[in-house]
């Protein structure tokens, strides 16, 4: 394997120790930062994500509130809970774990979160601020990817960046952040013709589709930085990304593993956003 590994656990550890110092400073002033996490239903994957987020808060001294509701919770009741948290002065960040049950309109719920507590950065106001180059909160996963590039001093300005995946929570904000950092950005989606034609031109390749092995070694430019956001299960049930890791690592210059890559960075950037919200408050 020739690629250098960007270790998301190691980088997270460094960033989280800085977060812990900032949380302690706020707490000394009587303003302990607080995050509320709402989970509706019992999706096993969501329960794991939420548990990890709460545990990460505890580790760095962020006060956390976890509200778990049955999948039958009505949209009106969920909106009422969000509204109550909007007015709770101990809470600086509110996160509603997605996906929500089908009878709840997730757009409506996200828009109900006060924009200055929207630590996921999904509210339309925050999407608009990001789009116009004045971000209040950067969505956690793309923000984590940018921190990974920063950690290796990668010269993003002028680089060709290709983002595979165009969701509101990963692909689109990722493309915006790369564009604002000076990259020339291509966004690919499920209708893209000849994906490899685009990916082979990428100095920076971010892959976020949820499709295992969508990127194979012949699709990677030699020496490229490959950042794998995907979270899938292989045939043995083991966590894996969207990138065919072993062969791609033979071609890439830098690569993120799954697990231990972008995943821990997403939680770290949630902590950073919560601290930033509390400091602004
Ligand atoms: P999503 O909402 O399902 O979006 C997937 C995107 O991939 C869509 O834009 C889709 O295109 C595109 N796509 C699907 N097949 C494609 C193909 N063959 N070629 C090119 N593009 C294709 O998923 P998401 O929420 O962005 O998440 C993507 C993956 O990242 C999932 O595995 C998820 O679990 C993972 N994830 C990980 C983290 C983390 O912390 N590591 C955080 C969030 C998400 P269309 O727009 O045309 O449908």
Coordinates of C-alpha atoms and ligand atoms in Angstrom, one line a residue:
X1 CA 0.0 0.0 0.0
X2 CA 1.5 3.3 -1.0
X3 CA -1.0 5.9 0.2
X4 CA -0.6 7.8 3.5
X5 CA -3.6 7.2 5.8
X6 CA -5.5 10.2 7.2
X7 CA -6.4 8.9 10.6
X8 CA -9.7 10.4 11.7
X9 CA -9.4 9.0 15.2
X10 CA -6.0 10.6 15.8
X11 CA -7.1 14.0 14.3
X12 CA -10.3 13.8 16.3
X13 CA -8.4 13.3 19.5
X14 CA -6.3 16.4 19.0
X15 CA -9.4 18.5 18.0
X16 CA -11.5 17.2 20.9
X17 CA -8.8 18.1 23.5
X18 CA -9.1 21.7 22.2
X19 CA -12.9 21.5 22.4
X20 CA -12.6 20.3 26.0
X21 CA -10.5 23.3 26.9
X22 CA -13.0 25.7 25.4
X23 CA -15.9 23.9 27.1
X24 CA -14.1 24.1 30.5
X25 CA -13.5 27.8 29.9
X26 CA -17.2 28.5 29.2
X27 CA -18.2 26.3 32.2
X28 CA -15.9 28.3 34.5
X29 CA -17.8 31.4 33.4
X30 CA -21.1 29.7 34.3
X31 CA -22.1 28.9 30.7
X32 CA -21.5 25.2 30.2
X33 CA -22.2 24.4 26.5
X34 CA -25.3 22.2 26.0
X35 CA -26.5 19.9 23.2
X36 CA -29.9 18.4 22.9
X37 CA -30.3 15.2 20.7
X38 CA -33.7 14.0 19.7
X39 CA -34.2 10.5 18.4
X40 CA -37.6 9.3 17.1
X41 CA -38.1 5.5 16.6
X42 CA -35.7 2.7 17.2
X43 CA -33.5 2.3 14.2
X44 CA -30.4 0.4 15.5
X45 CA -28.0 2.5 13.3
X46 CA -29.5 5.8 14.6
X47 CA -29.3 4.6 18.2
X48 CA -25.6 3.9 17.8
X49 CA -24.9 7.3 16.2
X50 CA -26.8 9.1 19.0
X51 CA -25.1 7.1 21.7
X52 CA -21.7 8.0 20.2
X53 CA -22.7 11.7 20.1
X54 CA -23.8 11.8 23.7
X55 CA -20.7 9.9 24.9
X56 CA -18.5 12.4 22.9
X57 CA -20.3 15.3 24.7
X58 CA -19.6 13.7 28.1
X59 CA -16.0 13.2 27.3
X60 CA -15.3 16.9 26.5
X61 CA -17.5 18.4 29.2
X62 CA -20.5 19.4 27.0
X63 CA -23.9 19.1 28.9
X64 CA -26.1 16.8 26.8
X65 CA -29.8 16.1 26.9
X66 CA -31.1 13.0 25.1
X67 CA -34.8 12.8 24.3
X68 CA -36.0 9.5 22.8
X69 CA -39.5 9.1 21.4
X70 CA -41.6 6.2 20.1
X71 CA -41.9 6.0 16.3
X72 CA -45.5 7.0 16.7
X73 CA -44.7 10.5 18.0
X74 CA -46.8 13.0 16.0
X75 CA -45.2 15.7 14.0
X76 CA -46.9 18.4 16.1
X77 CA -45.5 16.9 19.3
X78 CA -42.0 16.8 17.8
X79 CA -42.3 20.4 16.7
X80 CA -43.4 21.4 20.2
X81 CA -40.3 19.7 21.7
X82 CA -38.1 21.5 19.3
X83 CA -39.8 24.8 20.1
X84 CA -39.2 24.2 23.9
X85 CA -35.5 23.5 23.3
X86 CA -35.2 26.7 21.2
X87 CA -36.1 28.6 24.3
X88 CA -34.0 26.5 26.8
X89 CA -31.1 28.7 27.8
X90 CA -29.0 25.7 28.8
X91 CA -29.1 24.3 25.3
X92 CA -26.9 25.8 22.6
X93 CA -27.3 23.1 20.0
X94 CA -30.2 21.0 18.8
X95 CA -29.9 17.9 16.7
X96 CA -32.8 15.8 15.4
X97 CA -31.4 12.5 14.3
X98 CA -32.3 11.7 10.7
X99 CA -34.1 9.9 9.1
X100 CA -37.4 10.6 10.8
X101 CA -40.4 8.2 10.5
X102 CA -42.3 8.7 7.2
X103 CA -45.3 10.5 8.7
X104 CA -43.0 13.4 9.9
X105 CA -41.9 16.1 7.4
X106 CA -38.1 16.3 8.2
X107 CA -37.8 19.6 6.3
X108 CA -40.5 21.1 8.5
X109 CA -38.7 19.9 11.6
X110 CA -35.3 21.2 10.6
X111 CA -36.8 24.6 9.7
X112 CA -38.3 24.6 13.2
X113 CA -34.9 24.5 14.9
X114 CA -33.7 28.0 15.8
X115 CA -31.0 28.7 13.1
X116 CA -28.5 29.8 15.8
X117 CA -28.9 26.3 17.5
X118 CA -28.8 24.3 14.2
X119 CA -25.4 22.6 14.9
X120 CA -26.0 20.2 12.0
X121 CA -26.1 23.2 9.7
X122 CA -29.1 21.8 7.8
X123 CA -31.5 24.7 8.2
X124 CA -32.3 26.6 5.0
X125 CA -30.9 29.8 6.6
X126 CA -27.6 28.1 7.3
X127 CA -27.5 26.4 3.9
X128 CA -28.0 29.9 2.4
X129 CA -25.3 31.5 4.5
X130 CA -22.9 28.7 3.5
X131 CA -23.8 29.1 -0.2
X132 CA -23.1 32.9 0.0
X133 CA -19.8 32.4 1.8
X134 CA -20.8 33.5 5.3
X135 CA -21.3 30.2 7.1
X136 CA -22.7 30.2 10.6
X137 CA -22.5 26.4 11.0
X138 CA -20.8 24.2 8.5
X139 CA -22.5 20.7 8.2
X140 CA -20.4 18.4 10.3
X141 CA -19.3 15.7 7.8
X142 CA -18.1 18.1 5.0
X143 CA -16.5 20.3 7.7
X144 CA -14.6 17.2 9.0
X145 CA -13.4 16.5 5.5
X146 CA -12.0 20.0 5.2
X147 CA -10.2 19.6 8.6
X148 CA -8.7 16.4 7.2
X149 CA -7.3 18.2 4.2
X150 CA -6.1 21.0 6.5
X151 CA -4.3 18.4 8.7
X152 CA -2.1 17.3 5.7
X153 CA -1.6 20.9 4.6
X154 CA -3.2 20.0 1.3
X155 CA -3.2 22.9 -1.2
X156 CA -6.9 23.0 -2.0
X157 CA -6.7 26.3 -3.9
X158 CA -6.5 25.5 -7.6
X159 CA -6.9 21.8 -7.1
X160 CA -9.5 19.7 -9.1
X161 CA -12.0 18.4 -6.6
X162 CA -14.7 15.9 -7.4
X163 CA -17.5 15.1 -5.0
X164 CA -19.4 11.9 -5.8
X165 CA -22.9 12.3 -4.2
X166 CA -25.0 15.4 -4.1
X167 CA -27.2 15.1 -0.9
X168 CA -28.1 18.2 1.1
X169 CA -26.2 16.9 4.1
X170 CA -22.9 15.8 2.5
X171 CA -22.3 16.3 -1.2
X172 CA -23.7 19.8 -1.8
X173 CA -22.2 21.5 1.3
X174 CA -19.0 19.6 0.6
X175 CA -18.8 21.1 -2.8
X176 CA -19.5 24.6 -1.4
X177 CA -16.7 24.3 1.2
X178 CA -14.2 23.1 -1.5
X179 CA -15.3 25.8 -3.9
X180 CA -14.9 28.5 -1.2
X181 CA -11.4 27.1 -0.4
X182 CA -10.5 27.7 -4.0
X183 CA -10.9 24.3 -5.6
X184 CA -12.4 23.7 -9.1
X185 CA -15.3 21.5 -8.2
X186 CA -17.3 18.8 -10.1
X187 CA -20.4 17.3 -8.4
X188 CA -21.5 13.9 -9.6
X189 CA -24.8 12.2 -9.0
X190 CA -26.6 8.9 -9.9
X191 CA -27.2 10.2 -13.4
X192 CA -23.6 11.1 -14.1
X193 CA -22.4 9.4 -17.3
X194 CA -19.0 7.8 -17.0
X195 CA -18.2 8.5 -13.4
X196 CA -14.6 7.4 -13.9
X197 CA -14.0 10.1 -16.5
X198 CA -14.6 12.7 -13.7
X199 CA -13.0 10.9 -10.8
X200 CA -9.7 10.3 -12.7
X201 CA -9.3 14.0 -13.0
X202 CA -9.7 14.6 -9.2
X203 CA -6.7 15.7 -7.1
X204 CA -9.3 15.6 -4.2
X205 CA -11.9 12.9 -4.4
X206 CA -14.8 12.9 -1.9
X207 CA -17.1 9.9 -2.1
X208 CA -20.5 10.0 -0.4
X209 CA -23.0 7.8 -2.1
X210 CA -23.8 4.8 0.2
X211 CA -22.8 2.5 -2.6
X212 CA -20.1 0.1 -1.6
X213 CA -17.0 -0.1 -4.0
X214 CA -18.5 2.6 -6.3
X215 CA -14.9 3.9 -6.7
X216 CA -12.3 1.3 -7.8
X217 CA -8.6 1.8 -8.3
X218 CA -8.8 2.5 -12.0
X219 CA -11.0 5.5 -11.2
X220 CA -8.4 7.2 -9.0
X221 CA -5.7 9.6 -10.2
X222 CA -2.3 8.5 -9.0
X223 CA -1.4 10.5 -5.9
X224 CA -4.9 11.9 -5.3
X225 CA -6.4 12.5 -1.8
X226 CA -9.4 10.1 -1.5
X227 CA -11.8 10.9 1.3
X228 CA -14.4 8.2 1.8
X229 CA -17.6 9.3 3.6
X230 CA -19.7 6.2 2.8
X231 CA -20.8 3.8 5.5
X232 CA -21.9 0.4 4.3
X233 CA -21.7 -3.2 5.5
X234 CA -19.7 -5.8 3.5
X235 CA -20.8 -9.4 3.0
X236 CA -19.4 -10.4 6.4
X237 CA -21.3 -7.5 8.0
X238 CA -18.2 -5.4 8.6
X239 CA -18.4 -1.6 8.3
X240 CA -16.9 -0.4 5.0
X241 CA -17.0 2.7 2.9
X242 CA -17.8 3.5 -0.8
X243 CA -14.2 3.1 -2.0
X244 CA -12.6 -0.2 -2.8
X245 CA -10.0 0.6 -0.1
X246 CA -7.1 -1.8 -0.6
X247 CA -6.6 -1.4 -4.4
X248 CA -7.3 2.4 -4.2
X249 CA -4.7 2.8 -1.5
X250 CA -2.2 1.4 -4.0
X251 CA -2.9 4.4 -6.3
X252 CA -3.8 7.3 -4.0
X253 CA -1.4 9.6 -2.2
X254 CA -3.7 9.9 0.8
X255 CA -6.7 8.0 1.8
X256 CA -9.2 7.8 4.7
X257 CA -10.1 4.4 6.1
X258 CA -13.6 3.2 7.1
X259 CA -14.0 2.8 10.0
X260 CA -11.6 5.4 11.6
X261 CA -11.8 8.0 8.9
X262 CA -14.5 10.6 8.3
X263 CA -16.9 9.0 10.8
X264 CA -15.2 10.2 14.0
X265 CA -14.6 13.6 12.4
X266 CA -18.3 14.1 11.9
X267 CA -18.9 13.8 15.6
X268 CA -15.9 15.9 16.4
X269 CA -17.2 18.7 14.2
X270 CA -20.6 18.5 15.9
X271 CA -18.8 19.2 19.2
X272 CA -16.9 22.1 17.6
X273 CA -20.2 23.5 16.2
X274 CA -21.8 23.2 19.7
X275 CA -18.9 25.1 21.3
X276 CA -19.1 27.8 18.7
X277 CA -22.8 28.2 19.3
X278 CA -22.2 28.5 23.0
X279 CA -19.4 31.0 22.6
X280 CA -21.5 33.1 20.3
X281 CA -24.3 33.0 22.9
Ligands
LIG1 P1 -28.0 10.1 0.1 O1 -28.9 11.2 0.6 O2 -28.6 8.7 -0.2 O3 -27.3 10.6 -1.2 C1 -26.5 9.8 -2.0 C2 -26.0 10.6 -3.2 O4 -25.2 9.7 -3.9 C3 -27.1 11.1 -4.1 O5 -26.8 12.4 -4.5 C4 -27.1 10.2 -5.3 O6 -27.4 10.8 -6.5 C5 -25.6 9.8 -5.3 N1 -25.4 8.6 -6.0 C6 -26.0 7.4 -5.8 N2 -25.6 6.5 -6.7 C7 -24.6 7.1 -7.4 C8 -23.8 6.7 -8.5 N3 -23.9 5.4 -9.0 N4 -23.0 7.5 -9.1 C9 -22.9 8.8 -8.6 N5 -23.6 9.2 -7.5 C10 -24.5 8.4 -7.0 O7 -26.8 9.8 1.1 P2 -26.0 10.7 2.1 O8 -26.8 11.0 3.3 O9 -25.3 11.8 1.4 O10 -24.9 9.7 2.6 C11 -24.0 9.0 1.7 C12 -23.2 8.0 2.4 O11 -22.4 8.6 3.4 C13 -24.0 6.9 3.1 O12 -23.3 5.7 3.1 C14 -24.1 7.4 4.5 O13 -24.3 6.4 5.5 C15 -22.7 8.0 4.7 N6 -22.6 9.1 5.7 C16 -21.5 9.0 6.5 C17 -21.3 10.0 7.4 C18 -20.1 9.9 8.3 O14 -20.1 10.5 9.3 N7 -19.1 9.1 7.9 C19 -22.2 11.1 7.6 C20 -23.3 11.1 6.7 C21 -23.5 10.2 5.7 P3 -28.9 11.4 -6.8 O15 -28.8 12.8 -6.2 O16 -28.9 11.4 -8.3 O17 -29.9 10.5 -6.2

